[in-house]
Tab-separated table of C-alpha atoms and ligand atoms in Angstrom:
chain	number	residue	atom	x	y	z
A	1	MET	CA	0.000	0.000	0.000
A	2	SER	CA	1.229	3.502	-0.819
A	3	PRO	CA	2.451	5.719	2.035
A	4	PHE	CA	0.290	8.376	3.666
A	5	ARG	CA	1.534	11.752	2.543
A	6	SER	CA	1.084	14.954	4.421
A	7	ILE	CA	1.067	17.677	1.764
A	8	ASN	CA	0.654	21.417	2.248
A	9	PRO	CA	-2.123	22.226	-0.238
A	10	TRP	CA	-1.108	25.896	-0.384
A	11	ASN	CA	2.193	25.154	-2.117
A	12	GLY	CA	2.209	21.408	-2.803
A	13	GLU	CA	5.142	20.786	-0.469
A	14	VAL	CA	5.356	17.216	0.819
A	15	LEU	CA	5.707	17.683	4.571
A	16	GLN	CA	6.070	14.076	5.672
A	17	GLU	CA	5.338	10.526	4.590
A	18	PHE	CA	4.135	7.728	6.829
A	19	SER	CA	4.009	3.991	6.311
A	20	PRO	CA	0.542	2.520	6.610
A	21	THR	CA	-0.269	0.609	9.799
A	22	ASN	CA	0.576	-2.973	8.870
A	23	PRO	CA	-1.740	-5.958	9.552
A	24	LYS	CA	0.317	-7.077	12.560
A	25	ALA	CA	0.127	-3.604	14.103
A	26	ILE	CA	-3.612	-3.442	13.427
A	27	GLU	CA	-4.080	-6.754	15.226
A	28	GLN	CA	-1.986	-5.495	18.115
A	29	ALA	CA	-4.029	-2.282	18.292
A	30	LEU	CA	-7.232	-4.321	18.507
A	31	THR	CA	-5.813	-6.603	21.207
A	32	LEU	CA	-4.609	-3.662	23.274
A	33	ALA	CA	-7.857	-1.762	22.788
A	34	GLU	CA	-9.843	-4.793	23.942
A	35	GLN	CA	-7.644	-5.128	27.030
A	36	CYS	CA	-7.892	-1.423	27.728
A	37	PHE	CA	-11.682	-1.544	27.510
A	38	GLY	CA	-11.750	-4.025	30.399
A	39	THR	CA	-10.172	-1.510	32.765
A	40	TRP	CA	-11.317	1.771	31.225
A	41	ARG	CA	-15.009	0.882	31.528
A	42	GLU	CA	-14.549	0.269	35.256
A	43	LEU	CA	-12.764	3.550	35.916
A	44	PRO	CA	-15.015	5.932	37.906
A	45	PHE	CA	-16.511	8.843	35.979
A	46	ALA	CA	-14.507	11.237	38.150
A	47	GLU	CA	-11.243	9.738	36.897
A	48	LYS	CA	-12.327	9.759	33.254
A	49	SER	CA	-13.473	13.328	33.742
A	50	ARG	CA	-10.105	14.292	35.255
A	51	LEU	CA	-8.327	12.914	32.196
A	52	PHE	CA	-10.578	14.801	29.806
A	53	HIS	CA	-9.902	18.009	31.712
A	54	LEU	CA	-6.178	17.294	31.359
A	55	LEU	CA	-6.676	16.658	27.659
A	56	ALA	CA	-8.416	20.032	27.317
A	57	LEU	CA	-5.459	21.656	29.073
A	58	ARG	CA	-2.993	20.016	26.712
A	59	LEU	CA	-5.006	21.164	23.707
A	60	ARG	CA	-4.920	24.736	24.993
A	61	ASP	CA	-1.221	24.547	25.947
A	62	GLN	CA	-0.331	23.310	22.461
A	63	LYS	CA	-2.903	25.384	20.615
A	64	GLU	CA	-0.438	27.263	18.464
A	65	GLU	CA	1.508	24.275	17.185
A	66	LEU	CA	-1.634	22.189	16.677
A	67	ALA	CA	-3.322	25.045	14.825
A	68	GLN	CA	-0.286	25.416	12.575
A	69	LEU	CA	-0.382	21.714	11.872
A	70	ILE	CA	-4.030	21.950	10.767
A	71	SER	CA	-3.263	24.978	8.612
A	72	VAL	CA	-0.375	23.399	6.756
A	73	GLU	CA	-2.057	20.027	6.351
A	74	VAL	CA	-5.467	21.205	5.061
A	75	GLY	CA	-4.953	24.862	4.084
A	76	LYS	CA	-7.246	26.300	6.761
A	77	VAL	CA	-6.461	29.856	7.829
A	78	ILE	CA	-4.656	29.986	11.150
A	79	THR	CA	-7.345	31.984	12.968
A	80	GLU	CA	-9.896	29.269	12.162
A	81	SER	CA	-7.441	26.503	13.097
A	82	ARG	CA	-6.947	28.056	16.537
A	83	ALA	CA	-10.707	28.278	17.006
A	84	GLU	CA	-10.974	24.594	16.077
A	85	ILE	CA	-8.517	23.593	18.803
A	86	GLU	CA	-10.389	25.738	21.343
A	87	LYS	CA	-13.620	24.012	20.393
A	88	CYS	CA	-12.019	20.602	20.949
A	89	ALA	CA	-10.996	21.655	24.464
A	90	TRP	CA	-14.554	22.837	25.025
A	91	VAL	CA	-16.139	19.522	24.007
A	92	CYS	CA	-13.701	17.615	26.263
A	93	GLU	CA	-14.699	19.793	29.223
A	94	PHE	CA	-18.365	19.610	28.331
A	95	TYR	CA	-18.499	15.815	28.470
A	96	ALA	CA	-16.081	15.702	31.413
A	97	GLU	CA	-18.657	17.735	33.337
A	98	LYS	CA	-21.904	16.370	31.927
A	99	ALA	CA	-21.364	12.684	31.219
A	100	THR	CA	-22.289	11.570	34.745
A	101	SER	CA	-25.645	13.329	34.663
A	102	PHE	CA	-26.310	12.247	31.061
A	103	LEU	CA	-25.829	8.606	32.064
A	104	VAL	CA	-27.666	8.572	35.388
A	105	PRO	CA	-29.831	5.424	35.451
A	106	GLU	CA	-33.473	6.112	34.659
A	107	GLU	CA	-36.157	4.847	37.017
A	108	ILE	CA	-39.442	3.665	35.551
A	109	LEU	CA	-42.463	3.123	37.797
A	110	LEU	CA	-44.754	0.441	36.451
A	111	PRO	CA	-48.536	0.204	37.001
A	112	ASP	CA	-48.314	-2.929	39.178
A	113	SER	CA	-46.103	-1.004	41.654
A	114	LYS	CA	-43.072	-2.766	40.258
A	115	ARG	CA	-40.058	-0.812	39.105
A	116	ALA	CA	-37.529	-0.958	36.346
A	117	GLN	CA	-34.291	0.824	35.648
A	118	VAL	CA	-32.513	1.729	32.446
A	119	ILE	CA	-28.772	1.782	32.840
A	120	PHE	CA	-26.241	2.883	30.244
A	121	GLN	CA	-23.230	0.684	29.638
A	122	PRO	CA	-20.404	0.997	27.130
A	123	LEU	CA	-20.192	-1.334	24.154
A	124	GLY	CA	-16.424	-1.725	23.634
A	125	ILE	CA	-14.205	-0.657	20.766
A	126	ILE	CA	-15.831	2.004	18.604
A	127	LEU	CA	-14.295	2.924	15.280
A	128	GLY	CA	-14.300	6.542	14.117
A	129	VAL	CA	-13.924	7.139	10.376
A	130	MET	CA	-13.299	10.835	10.046
A	131	PRO	CA	-12.870	13.542	7.383
A	132	TRP	CA	-10.132	16.117	6.826
A	133	ASN	CA	-12.217	19.291	6.861
A	134	PHE	CA	-12.147	19.801	10.640
A	135	PRO	CA	-9.385	17.287	11.314
A	136	PHE	CA	-9.422	17.830	15.097
A	137	TRP	CA	-12.988	18.867	15.846
A	138	GLN	CA	-14.635	15.957	14.029
A	139	VAL	CA	-12.483	13.516	15.973
A	140	PHE	CA	-12.932	15.129	19.372
A	141	ARG	CA	-16.679	15.446	19.089
A	142	PHE	CA	-16.719	11.675	18.440
A	143	ALA	CA	-14.094	10.764	21.026
A	144	ALA	CA	-15.244	12.781	24.061
A	145	PRO	CA	-18.734	11.289	24.501
A	146	THR	CA	-17.681	7.853	23.273
A	147	LEU	CA	-14.840	7.513	25.786
A	148	MET	CA	-16.643	9.252	28.655
A	149	ALA	CA	-19.343	6.580	28.248
A	150	GLY	CA	-16.647	3.954	28.869
A	151	ASN	CA	-15.877	2.830	25.328
A	152	VAL	CA	-12.442	2.897	23.766
A	153	GLY	CA	-11.734	4.448	20.368
A	154	LEU	CA	-9.955	3.571	17.163
A	155	LEU	CA	-9.506	6.282	14.560
A	156	LYS	CA	-9.260	5.866	10.821
A	157	HIS	CA	-8.661	9.430	9.762
A	158	ALA	CA	-8.737	10.827	6.221
A	159	SER	CA	-5.655	9.825	4.236
A	160	ASN	CA	-4.505	13.429	3.684
A	161	VAL	CA	-4.208	14.262	7.421
A	162	PRO	CA	-1.812	11.649	8.851
A	163	GLN	CA	0.001	14.237	10.980
A	164	CYS	CA	-3.249	15.351	12.624
A	165	ALA	CA	-4.240	11.704	13.169
A	166	LEU	CA	-0.982	10.923	14.967
A	167	ALA	CA	-1.010	14.182	16.939
A	168	ILE	CA	-4.450	13.328	18.317
A	169	GLN	CA	-3.315	9.911	19.576
A	170	ARG	CA	-0.250	11.561	21.129
A	171	LEU	CA	-2.426	14.116	22.947
A	172	PHE	CA	-4.464	11.336	24.578
A	173	GLU	CA	-1.266	9.599	25.663
A	174	GLU	CA	0.297	12.803	27.009
A	175	ALA	CA	-2.850	13.621	28.975
A	176	GLY	CA	-2.421	10.303	30.794
A	177	PHE	CA	-5.139	8.168	29.217
A	178	PRO	CA	-4.339	4.454	29.468
A	179	PRO	CA	-2.356	3.222	26.458
A	180	ALA	CA	-4.692	2.068	23.671
A	181	CYS	CA	-7.688	4.003	24.993
A	182	PHE	CA	-7.607	6.033	21.781
A	183	GLN	CA	-5.460	4.896	18.855
A	184	SER	CA	-5.002	6.104	15.293
A	185	LEU	CA	-4.579	3.608	12.490
A	186	LEU	CA	-3.142	4.782	9.202
A	187	ILE	CA	-5.261	2.665	6.905
A	188	ALA	CA	-7.186	3.140	3.661
A	189	GLY	CA	-10.970	3.343	3.539
A	190	SER	CA	-10.997	-0.066	1.879
A	191	HIS	CA	-9.733	-1.594	5.171
A	192	VAL	CA	-12.674	-0.375	7.210
A	193	ALA	CA	-14.943	-3.254	6.189
A	194	ALA	CA	-12.414	-5.775	7.529
A	195	LEU	CA	-12.331	-3.960	10.875
A	196	LEU	CA	-16.107	-4.136	11.053
A	197	GLU	CA	-15.903	-7.897	10.486
A	198	ASP	CA	-13.846	-8.161	13.667
A	199	PRO	CA	-16.058	-9.147	16.621
A	200	ARG	CA	-14.056	-6.888	18.950
A	201	VAL	CA	-15.207	-3.769	17.099
A	202	LYS	CA	-18.719	-2.969	18.298
A	203	GLY	CA	-19.721	0.091	16.293
A	204	VAL	CA	-18.690	2.769	13.854
A	205	SER	CA	-19.188	6.500	13.594
A	206	LEU	CA	-18.458	7.963	10.178
A	207	THR	CA	-18.329	11.581	9.151
A	208	GLY	CA	-17.802	12.009	5.453
A	209	SER	CA	-19.380	11.719	2.050
A	210	GLU	CA	-22.532	9.909	1.099
A	211	LYS	CA	-20.497	7.349	-0.834
A	212	ALA	CA	-18.261	6.496	2.134
A	213	GLY	CA	-21.309	6.475	4.422
A	214	ALA	CA	-23.200	4.005	2.258
A	215	SER	CA	-20.188	1.714	2.060
A	216	VAL	CA	-19.487	1.773	5.810
A	217	ALA	CA	-23.173	1.411	6.705
A	218	ALA	CA	-23.364	-1.632	4.417
A	219	ALA	CA	-20.357	-3.234	6.140
A	220	ALA	CA	-21.786	-2.401	9.576
A	221	GLY	CA	-25.178	-3.770	8.556
A	222	LYS	CA	-23.662	-6.986	7.234
A	223	ASN	CA	-22.069	-7.497	10.633
A	224	LEU	CA	-25.076	-6.166	12.585
A	225	LYS	CA	-23.072	-3.404	14.186
A	226	LYS	CA	-24.347	-0.040	15.304
A	227	SER	CA	-23.465	2.811	12.937
A	228	LEU	CA	-23.812	6.566	13.027
A	229	LEU	CA	-23.471	8.595	9.853
A	230	GLU	CA	-22.767	12.325	9.561
A	231	LEU	CA	-22.758	12.974	5.839
A	232	GLY	CA	-22.969	15.814	3.387
A	233	GLY	CA	-25.425	18.634	3.154
A	234	SER	CA	-26.734	21.303	0.832
A	235	ASP	CA	-28.059	23.562	3.536
A	236	PRO	CA	-30.563	26.251	2.574
A	237	PHE	CA	-30.244	29.809	3.916
A	238	ILE	CA	-33.673	31.375	3.529
A	239	VAL	CA	-33.998	35.142	3.558
A	240	LEU	CA	-37.569	36.387	3.921
A	241	ALA	CA	-38.677	39.879	2.947
A	242	ASP	CA	-38.803	41.117	6.562
A	243	ALA	CA	-35.247	39.967	7.446
A	244	ASP	CA	-32.500	42.242	8.753
A	245	LEU	CA	-30.757	42.294	5.361
A	246	PRO	CA	-27.314	43.657	6.309
A	247	LEU	CA	-27.007	41.125	9.127
A	248	ALA	CA	-28.397	38.330	6.963
A	249	ALA	CA	-25.933	39.141	4.161
A	250	SER	CA	-22.842	39.383	6.360
A	251	THR	CA	-23.809	36.154	8.149
A	252	ALA	CA	-24.549	34.502	4.805
A	253	VAL	CA	-20.998	35.157	3.622
A	254	LYS	CA	-19.583	33.737	6.858
A	255	ALA	CA	-21.905	30.743	6.603
A	256	ARG	CA	-20.693	29.991	3.086
A	257	MET	CA	-17.032	30.873	3.469
A	258	LEU	CA	-16.107	29.352	6.829
A	259	ASN	CA	-13.311	26.834	6.231
A	260	PHE	CA	-13.318	28.071	2.627
A	261	GLY	CA	-16.732	26.537	2.113
A	262	GLN	CA	-15.625	23.046	3.100
A	263	SER	CA	-18.099	22.455	5.879
A	264	CYS	CA	-21.022	20.062	5.927
A	265	ILE	CA	-23.211	22.705	7.571
A	266	ALA	CA	-22.044	25.574	5.404
A	267	ALA	CA	-24.973	27.411	3.854
A	268	LYS	CA	-24.846	26.337	0.227
A	269	ARG	CA	-28.134	27.482	-1.309
A	270	PHE	CA	-29.312	31.033	-0.586
A	271	ILE	CA	-33.056	31.237	-1.137
A	272	ILE	CA	-34.265	34.828	-1.149
A	273	GLU	CA	-37.733	36.339	-1.407
A	274	GLU	CA	-37.968	38.374	-4.602
A	275	ALA	CA	-38.903	41.627	-2.803
A	276	VAL	CA	-35.421	41.765	-1.272
A	277	TYR	CA	-33.450	39.684	-3.766
A	278	ASP	CA	-31.524	42.486	-5.478
A	279	ALA	CA	-30.741	44.295	-2.228
A	280	PHE	CA	-29.543	41.074	-0.589
A	281	VAL	CA	-27.368	40.115	-3.550
A	282	ASP	CA	-25.688	43.546	-3.572
A	283	LEU	CA	-24.920	43.290	0.138
A	284	PHE	CA	-23.731	39.689	-0.229
A	285	LEU	CA	-21.282	40.627	-2.997
A	286	GLN	CA	-20.014	43.618	-1.004
A	287	GLU	CA	-19.380	41.415	2.033
A	288	LEU	CA	-17.633	38.789	-0.077
A	289	LYS	CA	-15.282	41.429	-1.508
A	290	LYS	CA	-14.140	42.314	2.015
A	291	LEU	CA	-12.537	38.882	2.465
A	292	LYS	CA	-8.775	38.724	2.041
A	293	PRO	CA	-6.986	35.768	0.493
A	294	GLY	CA	-3.592	34.707	1.795
A	295	ASN	CA	-1.295	32.025	3.034
A	296	PRO	CA	-3.009	29.714	5.598
A	297	LEU	CA	-0.501	30.941	8.204
A	298	ASP	CA	-1.199	34.617	7.475
A	299	GLU	CA	-2.895	36.201	10.517
A	300	HIS	CA	-4.932	38.496	8.303
A	301	ALA	CA	-6.093	36.043	5.652
A	302	SER	CA	-9.833	35.304	5.560
A	303	TYR	CA	-9.294	32.323	3.301
A	304	ALA	CA	-6.445	30.418	1.684
A	305	CYS	CA	-7.056	27.345	-0.438
A	306	MET	CA	-8.978	24.110	-0.590
A	307	ALA	CA	-7.620	21.011	1.108
A	308	ARG	CA	-6.481	19.216	-2.070
A	309	PRO	CA	-6.122	20.088	-5.765
A	310	ASP	CA	-8.516	17.298	-6.799
A	311	LEU	CA	-11.244	18.873	-4.629
A	312	ALA	CA	-10.762	22.215	-6.389
A	313	ALA	CA	-10.928	20.505	-9.793
A	314	GLU	CA	-14.097	18.629	-8.824
A	315	LEU	CA	-15.776	21.812	-7.571
A	316	TYR	CA	-14.856	23.671	-10.730
A	317	GLN	CA	-16.393	20.874	-12.775
A	318	GLN	CA	-19.672	21.303	-10.860
A	319	VAL	CA	-19.576	25.059	-11.527
A	320	CYS	CA	-18.912	24.499	-15.252
A	321	GLU	CA	-21.777	22.032	-15.595
A	322	THR	CA	-24.141	24.403	-13.789
A	323	VAL	CA	-23.117	27.310	-16.005
A	324	ALA	CA	-23.398	25.185	-19.143
A	325	LEU	CA	-27.001	24.487	-18.159
A	326	GLY	CA	-27.779	28.216	-17.942
A	327	ALA	CA	-26.613	29.622	-14.590
A	328	ARG	CA	-25.077	33.096	-14.493
A	329	VAL	CA	-21.756	33.813	-12.785
A	330	LEU	CA	-21.934	36.977	-10.637
A	331	THR	CA	-18.337	36.760	-9.497
A	332	GLY	CA	-15.494	34.249	-9.757
A	333	GLY	CA	-15.858	31.237	-11.978
A	334	MET	CA	-12.220	31.094	-13.114
A	335	ALA	CA	-10.653	27.674	-13.572
A	336	PRO	CA	-8.132	26.751	-10.864
A	337	GLU	CA	-4.624	26.195	-12.171
A	338	THR	CA	-3.905	22.570	-12.920
A	339	GLY	CA	-2.705	20.831	-9.783
A	340	SER	CA	-3.560	23.810	-7.566
A	341	ALA	CA	-5.899	23.815	-4.569
A	342	ARG	CA	-6.541	27.554	-4.868
A	343	PHE	CA	-10.026	28.549	-5.941
A	344	GLU	CA	-11.707	31.834	-6.697
A	345	PRO	CA	-14.807	32.447	-4.539
A	346	THR	CA	-17.745	32.159	-6.913
A	347	VAL	CA	-21.373	33.273	-6.836
A	348	LEU	CA	-23.990	31.817	-9.160
A	349	GLU	CA	-27.598	32.787	-9.864
A	350	ASN	CA	-30.365	31.649	-12.255
A	351	ILE	CA	-29.514	28.100	-11.319
A	352	PRO	CA	-31.480	25.592	-13.360
A	353	LYS	CA	-33.188	22.561	-11.928
A	354	GLY	CA	-31.143	19.433	-12.522
A	355	SER	CA	-27.797	21.246	-12.442
A	356	PRO	CA	-25.114	20.326	-9.870
A	357	ALA	CA	-25.594	23.593	-7.921
A	358	TYR	CA	-29.299	22.819	-7.646
A	359	SER	CA	-29.127	19.256	-6.483
A	360	GLU	CA	-25.590	18.300	-5.421
A	361	GLU	CA	-23.393	19.347	-2.520
A	362	LEU	CA	-20.891	22.042	-3.580
A	363	PHE	CA	-18.132	21.506	-1.026
A	364	GLY	CA	-16.171	24.719	-1.421
A	365	PRO	CA	-16.451	28.488	-1.857
A	366	VAL	CA	-19.348	28.629	-4.314
A	367	ALA	CA	-22.626	30.311	-3.337
A	368	SER	CA	-25.813	29.465	-5.213
A	369	LEU	CA	-28.514	32.160	-5.182
A	370	PHE	CA	-32.195	31.460	-5.817
A	371	LYS	CA	-35.074	33.938	-6.108
A	372	VAL	CA	-38.494	32.815	-4.850
A	373	ALA	CA	-41.936	34.428	-4.820
A	374	SER	CA	-42.953	33.465	-1.284
A	375	ALA	CA	-41.991	31.745	1.955
A	376	LYS	CA	-43.955	28.705	0.810
A	377	GLU	CA	-41.899	28.479	-2.353
A	378	ALA	CA	-38.729	28.935	-0.285
A	379	ILE	CA	-39.602	25.933	1.881
A	380	ALA	CA	-40.413	23.800	-1.164
A	381	LEU	CA	-37.087	24.683	-2.791
A	382	ALA	CA	-35.182	24.181	0.468
A	383	ASN	CA	-36.622	20.664	0.691
A	384	ALA	CA	-35.947	19.871	-2.988
A	385	THR	CA	-32.687	18.097	-2.207
A	386	GLU	CA	-31.698	14.636	-1.128
A	387	TYR	CA	-29.849	16.134	1.841
A	388	GLY	CA	-31.253	17.214	5.183
A	389	LEU	CA	-28.549	18.450	7.542
A	390	GLY	CA	-29.148	22.061	8.636
A	391	ALA	CA	-31.137	25.077	7.516
A	392	SER	CA	-31.251	28.744	8.364
A	393	ILE	CA	-34.248	31.113	8.160
A	394	TRP	CA	-34.026	34.894	8.371
A	395	THR	CA	-37.102	36.819	9.430
A	396	ALA	CA	-38.058	39.582	11.851
A	397	ASP	CA	-40.944	37.405	13.047
A	398	LEU	CA	-39.441	34.701	15.276
A	399	SER	CA	-42.697	32.821	15.774
A	400	ARG	CA	-43.260	32.691	12.013
A	401	GLY	CA	-39.682	31.472	11.630
A	402	ALA	CA	-40.271	28.744	14.213
A	403	GLU	CA	-43.463	27.701	12.463
A	404	LEU	CA	-41.754	27.545	9.061
A	405	ALA	CA	-38.926	25.548	10.656
A	406	THR	CA	-41.335	22.685	11.286
A	407	TYR	CA	-41.754	22.254	7.509
A	408	LEU	CA	-38.046	22.031	6.730
A	409	GLU	CA	-36.608	18.574	6.138
A	410	SER	CA	-33.410	18.881	8.136
A	411	GLY	CA	-31.771	17.847	11.392
A	412	ALA	CA	-31.606	21.430	12.652
A	413	VAL	CA	-33.001	24.857	11.831
A	414	PHE	CA	-31.353	28.038	13.060
A	415	ILE	CA	-33.441	31.202	12.929
A	416	ASN	CA	-31.535	34.467	12.376
A	417	SER	CA	-28.240	32.642	12.791
A	418	LEU	CA	-25.933	30.512	10.740
A	419	VAL	CA	-26.063	26.794	11.445
A	420	ALA	CA	-23.340	25.871	13.916
A	421	SER	CA	-22.406	22.910	16.072
A	422	HIS	CA	-22.472	23.409	19.839
A	423	PRO	CA	-21.721	20.782	22.515
A	424	MET	CA	-25.153	21.325	24.093
A	425	LEU	CA	-27.133	20.904	20.867
A	426	PRO	CA	-27.874	17.595	19.124
A	427	PHE	CA	-26.170	17.503	15.731
A	428	GLY	CA	-27.016	15.305	12.781
A	429	GLY	CA	-29.074	14.919	9.666
A	430	ILE	CA	-31.907	13.143	7.936
A	431	LYS	CA	-32.321	11.881	4.362
A	432	LYS	CA	-28.917	11.429	2.676
A	433	SER	CA	-27.227	13.551	5.345
A	434	GLY	CA	-27.126	10.494	7.557
A	435	TYR	CA	-28.613	9.279	10.800
A	436	GLY	CA	-27.906	9.378	14.504
A	437	ARG	CA	-26.900	12.377	16.556
A	438	GLU	CA	-23.625	13.683	17.919
A	439	LEU	CA	-23.080	16.144	20.778
A	440	SER	CA	-25.494	16.853	23.690
A	441	ARG	CA	-26.999	13.983	25.697
A	442	GLN	CA	-28.163	12.281	22.489
A	443	GLY	CA	-24.544	11.999	21.339
A	444	ILE	CA	-23.391	10.045	24.372
A	445	LEU	CA	-26.338	7.652	24.088
A	446	GLU	CA	-25.354	6.500	20.579
A	447	PHE	CA	-22.723	3.987	21.652
A	448	VAL	CA	-24.112	2.572	24.886
A	449	ASN	CA	-26.234	-0.395	25.759
A	450	GLN	CA	-29.452	1.083	27.158
A	451	LYS	CA	-30.072	-1.885	29.415
A	452	THR	CA	-33.470	-2.434	31.035
A	453	ILE	CA	-33.444	-4.038	34.490
A	454	TYR	CA	-36.842	-5.105	35.767
A	455	LEU	CA	-37.158	-5.374	39.535
A	456	GLY	CA	-39.761	-8.060	40.161
B	1	NAP	P1	-14.855	11.110	2.372
B	1	NAP	O1	-14.064	11.043	1.146
B	1	NAP	O2	-16.114	10.368	2.450
B	1	NAP	O3	-13.886	10.693	3.568
B	1	NAP	C1	-14.320	10.639	4.898
B	1	NAP	C2	-13.640	9.486	5.576
B	1	NAP	O4	-14.176	8.276	5.048
B	1	NAP	C3	-12.132	9.429	5.329
B	1	NAP	O5	-11.496	8.914	6.463
B	1	NAP	C4	-12.033	8.459	4.161
B	1	NAP	O6	-10.790	7.825	4.078
B	1	NAP	C5	-13.108	7.461	4.533
B	1	NAP	N1	-13.626	6.690	3.417
B	1	NAP	C6	-13.789	7.078	2.137
B	1	NAP	N2	-14.345	6.086	1.420
B	1	NAP	C7	-14.521	5.049	2.261
B	1	NAP	C8	-15.032	3.739	2.112
B	1	NAP	N3	-15.508	3.306	0.958
B	1	NAP	N4	-15.057	2.938	3.189
B	1	NAP	C9	-14.606	3.374	4.382
B	1	NAP	N5	-14.111	4.598	4.582
B	1	NAP	C10	-14.065	5.436	3.535
B	1	NAP	O7	-15.243	12.605	2.731
B	1	NAP	P2	-14.305	13.830	2.763
B	1	NAP	O8	-14.050	14.254	1.374
B	1	NAP	O9	-13.141	13.555	3.646
B	1	NAP	O10	-15.233	14.883	3.525
B	1	NAP	C11	-16.157	15.645	2.858
B	1	NAP	C12	-17.551	15.111	3.057
B	1	NAP	O11	-17.797	14.932	4.441
B	1	NAP	C13	-18.570	16.102	2.594
B	1	NAP	O12	-19.599	15.430	1.937
B	1	NAP	C14	-19.076	16.707	3.881
B	1	NAP	O13	-20.342	17.296	3.799
B	1	NAP	C15	-19.019	15.556	4.803
B	1	NAP	N6	-19.002	16.001	6.199
B	1	NAP	C16	-20.094	15.795	6.966
B	1	NAP	C17	-20.109	16.256	8.277
B	1	NAP	C18	-21.311	16.075	9.152
B	1	NAP	O14	-21.177	16.267	10.353
B	1	NAP	N7	-22.455	15.712	8.639
B	1	NAP	C19	-19.001	16.917	8.781
B	1	NAP	C20	-17.902	17.091	7.966
B	1	NAP	C21	-17.907	16.618	6.667
B	1	NAP	P3	-9.755	8.213	2.914
B	1	NAP	O15	-9.380	9.627	3.139
B	1	NAP	O16	-8.641	7.262	3.149
B	1	NAP	O17	-10.469	8.004	1.617
């Protein structure tokens, strides 16, 4: 198998190469993880919590070097990389503090004056298959609840972030977690099915594309293992005629451009009531112009480049197909240089049904604008996608916004805000955006045995 290469997408420099984890080392990792589970599950919550607090400290102590690592490995601007590390520390502390109350046994009083209890027990080794776009956050939001519940973790990270994968394992070790409580394997996606065949692996959490999700869910299903899928999205951002337009437009640009558009919950389709369409588009373009490109390590850069040249080429292809079908380019639209991950922020309007910008996920800095006659039409268009991750509605009338939210086919609706993940809020999608929930109490209940004990 070819080595895992860490490449700076900004300049193509090969930073490091790593040999894949060989079959013997994979077997050893499984054996050690299984052994570790036996003791880790028995450790009191207070001790697990102490370790997660230490892990949060280490993340904060090493924030600068970890942030730089993210920036050079995926091209994320340094200010966003720092924020990502902070958020990881936050989720560690959140579950360190909340896991005990989230997993308190539930008492059920039965009609015949009998009682039952539901207790929450860990399952064992849980595999995390994770993407490169938030190479720390995606892993920590999986690891913190999973381990606090008493499971142990194995990570198969995206092939282009081997340095982040190894740094995460090191952080767990340095914080004092038992060896093998959280291990990174450098393996290809094609090896995941074999891991799911192994009886020691009890479940899998995947964040990634629909294609990877379907493949991993099939392997989990074949082996009757629990799976959780966090997949793609084509989130609508609905602007109604009574919205605060300047705020909506500046937030819209942030919602599309965060992580240079490479976020599952980025707003991708902007659906605007015709009464305010022109005004909103003007403001949106003005806000977009304020962003400054630059090196990922430049303190003042608002964006740098995509995470890999092939992703830029694929996105450009989607833009070209959409334009060929009749869309108009308001700004951007230039072809990226061959082999380059740099991409010009692009805004499209008049997007025809059946084009990629209408029905596919555009995972990068391309905004698709749609004009609609009414809120009803906005909801219908918002739902006209196979995805259902997040959605945002902008209106001065909060109760109307909340009512409209009930008609949106998505895992979350944010009114007068961009869609964001927060440790206290359940996170996940419906339709082809996946199933299951991360974060909040729901997140920690995904990989536990909810055991009923009847007291006769
Ligand atoms: P990806 O290509 O699906 O990769 C995600 C992970 O799955 C990587 O570790 C990848 O490994 C692995 N993988 C790929 N094919 C696989 C297979 N057949 N079997 C097992 N594992 C496989 O996705 P990506 O390009 O890294 O990430 C972008 C996608 O993730 C977007 O669609 C985005 O919306 C989605 N995403 C969703 C969320 C969410 O919370 N819903 C969050 C972030 C991203 P290799 O790198 O080795 O191929």
